């Protein structure tokens, strides 16, 4: 009987040591990344590997006039020969504020509608629907507005992943066919961030 009691005591000591030793778990006060995915919490907008579409040129130092947040990076491509005009594709990667909720389609659509209301588009704010960008779910919107004496039209695509947001805008005035073709190619083969794919798979 004493032998069994001693063995039980030793087993209990080993169990306690395994739980409290150096390899016995994380400090609950130490942040370990996203609690739902196990991925490291993002600290900056995800960078995108995007090349100018054929027939377009990249521009540096240009940005959107209206932004979701200052934490962003934009990639701007003009129709070659029409630099500085209204025929361009703009892709912006954002890091939304900490605690931003993008968990449902309705919440995402509300964020997009609030943003679109600031752009001055003459198209109804109800003109949006779900879409796919290279097999990934997103939101689509169409916009129109007059800039100077020019009627500008554009297509917007929005992709969300936790605090991450990517906005693809395909805008035209005089070169619709070129912008439309490049936009279709870009959205069909868009380089969806690997970080987002990994986080989604782990969720």
PDB file of N, CA and C in Angstrom, residues 1 5 11 15 18 21 39 41 55-56 70 73 87 95 101 125 127 130 136 138 159 169 173-174 180 189 193 200:
ATOM      1  N   UNK A   1       0.828  -1.202   0.000  1.00  0.00           N
ATOM      2  CA  UNK A   1       0.000   0.000   0.000  1.00  0.00           C
ATOM      3  C   UNK A   1       0.862   1.250   0.000  1.00  0.00           C
ATOM      4  N   UNK A   5       1.212   4.271  -2.841  1.00  0.00           N
ATOM      5  CA  UNK A   5       1.072   5.685  -2.485  1.00  0.00           C
ATOM      6  C   UNK A   5       2.283   6.476  -2.923  1.00  0.00           C
ATOM      7  N   UNK A  11       4.258  10.315  -9.469  1.00  0.00           N
ATOM      8  CA  UNK A  11       3.580  10.622 -10.723  1.00  0.00           C
ATOM      9  C   UNK A  11       2.990  12.027 -10.675  1.00  0.00           C
ATOM     10  N   UNK A  15       3.907  15.295 -13.059  1.00  0.00           N
ATOM     11  CA  UNK A  15       2.863  16.003 -13.792  1.00  0.00           C
ATOM     12  C   UNK A  15       2.933  17.498 -13.523  1.00  0.00           C
ATOM     13  N   UNK A  18       5.956  18.980 -15.294  1.00  0.00           N
ATOM     14  CA  UNK A  18       5.734  19.115 -16.740  1.00  0.00           C
ATOM     15  C   UNK A  18       4.903  20.342 -17.065  1.00  0.00           C
ATOM     16  N   UNK A  21       7.398  23.696 -15.883  1.00  0.00           N
ATOM     17  CA  UNK A  21       8.786  23.805 -16.318  1.00  0.00           C
ATOM     18  C   UNK A  21       8.935  24.790 -17.454  1.00  0.00           C
ATOM     19  N   UNK A  39      -1.742  33.436 -35.928  1.00  0.00           N
ATOM     20  CA  UNK A  39      -0.830  34.214 -36.752  1.00  0.00           C
ATOM     21  C   UNK A  39      -0.383  35.446 -35.991  1.00  0.00           C
ATOM     22  N   UNK A  41       0.077  39.135 -35.000  1.00  0.00           N
ATOM     23  CA  UNK A  41      -0.787  40.289 -35.211  1.00  0.00           C
ATOM     24  C   UNK A  41      -0.116  41.254 -36.185  1.00  0.00           C
ATOM     25  N   UNK A  55       0.835  47.824 -71.027  1.00  0.00           N
ATOM     26  CA  UNK A  55       0.292  49.074 -71.524  1.00  0.00           C
ATOM     27  C   UNK A  55       0.086  50.132 -70.460  1.00  0.00           C
ATOM     28  N   UNK A  56       0.553  49.861 -69.223  1.00  0.00           N
ATOM     29  CA  UNK A  56       0.448  50.812 -68.121  1.00  0.00           C
ATOM     30  C   UNK A  56       1.830  51.115 -67.554  1.00  0.00           C
ATOM     31  N   UNK A  70      -4.873  56.252 -42.395  1.00  0.00           N
ATOM     32  CA  UNK A  70      -3.539  56.699 -42.794  1.00  0.00           C
ATOM     33  C   UNK A  70      -2.558  55.527 -42.898  1.00  0.00           C
ATOM     34  N   UNK A  73      -0.595  51.724 -47.992  1.00  0.00           N
ATOM     35  CA  UNK A  73       0.368  51.888 -49.081  1.00  0.00           C
ATOM     36  C   UNK A  73      -0.400  51.732 -50.387  1.00  0.00           C
ATOM     37  N   UNK A  87      -7.277  58.049 -66.395  1.00  0.00           N
ATOM     38  CA  UNK A  87      -7.311  56.634 -66.778  1.00  0.00           C
ATOM     39  C   UNK A  87      -6.215  55.879 -66.029  1.00  0.00           C
ATOM     40  N   UNK A  95      -4.027  48.876 -43.216  1.00  0.00           N
ATOM     41  CA  UNK A  95      -4.127  48.242 -41.906  1.00  0.00           C
ATOM     42  C   UNK A  95      -5.140  49.050 -41.124  1.00  0.00           C
ATOM     43  N   UNK A 101     -13.815  45.811 -36.548  1.00  0.00           N
ATOM     44  CA  UNK A 101     -14.595  44.591 -36.752  1.00  0.00           C
ATOM     45  C   UNK A 101     -14.944  44.462 -38.234  1.00  0.00           C
ATOM     46  N   UNK A 125     -25.796  54.919 -53.192  1.00  0.00           N
ATOM     47  CA  UNK A 125     -24.965  54.204 -52.234  1.00  0.00           C
ATOM     48  C   UNK A 125     -25.408  52.754 -52.078  1.00  0.00           C
ATOM     49  N   UNK A 127     -25.777  50.777 -54.536  1.00  0.00           N
ATOM     50  CA  UNK A 127     -25.291  50.057 -55.710  1.00  0.00           C
ATOM     51  C   UNK A 127     -24.000  49.308 -55.393  1.00  0.00           C
ATOM     52  N   UNK A 130     -21.839  41.498 -53.586  1.00  0.00           N
ATOM     53  CA  UNK A 130     -20.724  40.590 -53.322  1.00  0.00           C
ATOM     54  C   UNK A 130     -20.064  40.192 -54.640  1.00  0.00           C
ATOM     55  N   UNK A 136     -11.497  34.849 -54.197  1.00  0.00           N
ATOM     56  CA  UNK A 136     -11.658  35.303 -52.820  1.00  0.00           C
ATOM     57  C   UNK A 136     -12.833  36.282 -52.736  1.00  0.00           C
ATOM     58  N   UNK A 138     -15.280  39.295 -51.871  1.00  0.00           N
ATOM     59  CA  UNK A 138     -15.112  40.718 -51.647  1.00  0.00           C
ATOM     60  C   UNK A 138     -16.394  41.463 -51.943  1.00  0.00           C
ATOM     61  N   UNK A 159     -11.427  43.880 -50.526  1.00  0.00           N
ATOM     62  CA  UNK A 159     -11.131  42.587 -49.910  1.00  0.00           C
ATOM     63  C   UNK A 159     -10.758  42.814 -48.449  1.00  0.00           C
ATOM     64  N   UNK A 169      -9.142  49.987 -57.436  1.00  0.00           N
ATOM     65  CA  UNK A 169      -9.974  50.931 -58.179  1.00  0.00           C
ATOM     66  C   UNK A 169      -9.513  50.995 -59.628  1.00  0.00           C
ATOM     67  N   UNK A 173     -11.604  57.576 -68.202  1.00  0.00           N
ATOM     68  CA  UNK A 173     -12.245  58.709 -68.856  1.00  0.00           C
ATOM     69  C   UNK A 173     -12.197  58.456 -70.362  1.00  0.00           C
ATOM     70  N   UNK A 174     -11.005  58.506 -70.946  1.00  0.00           N
ATOM     71  CA  UNK A 174     -10.862  58.385 -72.401  1.00  0.00           C
ATOM     72  C   UNK A 174     -10.385  57.016 -72.864  1.00  0.00           C
ATOM     73  N   UNK A 180     -10.488  48.637 -68.695  1.00  0.00           N
ATOM     74  CA  UNK A 180     -11.375  47.501 -68.433  1.00  0.00           C
ATOM     75  C   UNK A 180     -10.663  46.173 -68.629  1.00  0.00           C
ATOM     76  N   UNK A 189      -6.404  37.473 -61.533  1.00  0.00           N
ATOM     77  CA  UNK A 189      -5.139  36.853 -61.126  1.00  0.00           C
ATOM     78  C   UNK A 189      -4.496  37.592 -59.965  1.00  0.00           C
ATOM     79  N   UNK A 193      -2.655  38.083 -50.675  1.00  0.00           N
ATOM     80  CA  UNK A 193      -1.535  37.940 -49.733  1.00  0.00           C
ATOM     81  C   UNK A 193      -1.447  36.557 -49.104  1.00  0.00           C
ATOM     82  N   UNK A 200      -6.415  32.511 -42.784  1.00  0.00           N
ATOM     83  CA  UNK A 200      -7.744  31.947 -43.038  1.00  0.00           C
ATOM     84  C   UNK A 200      -7.758  30.441 -42.862  1.00  0.00           C
TER      85      UNK A 200
END
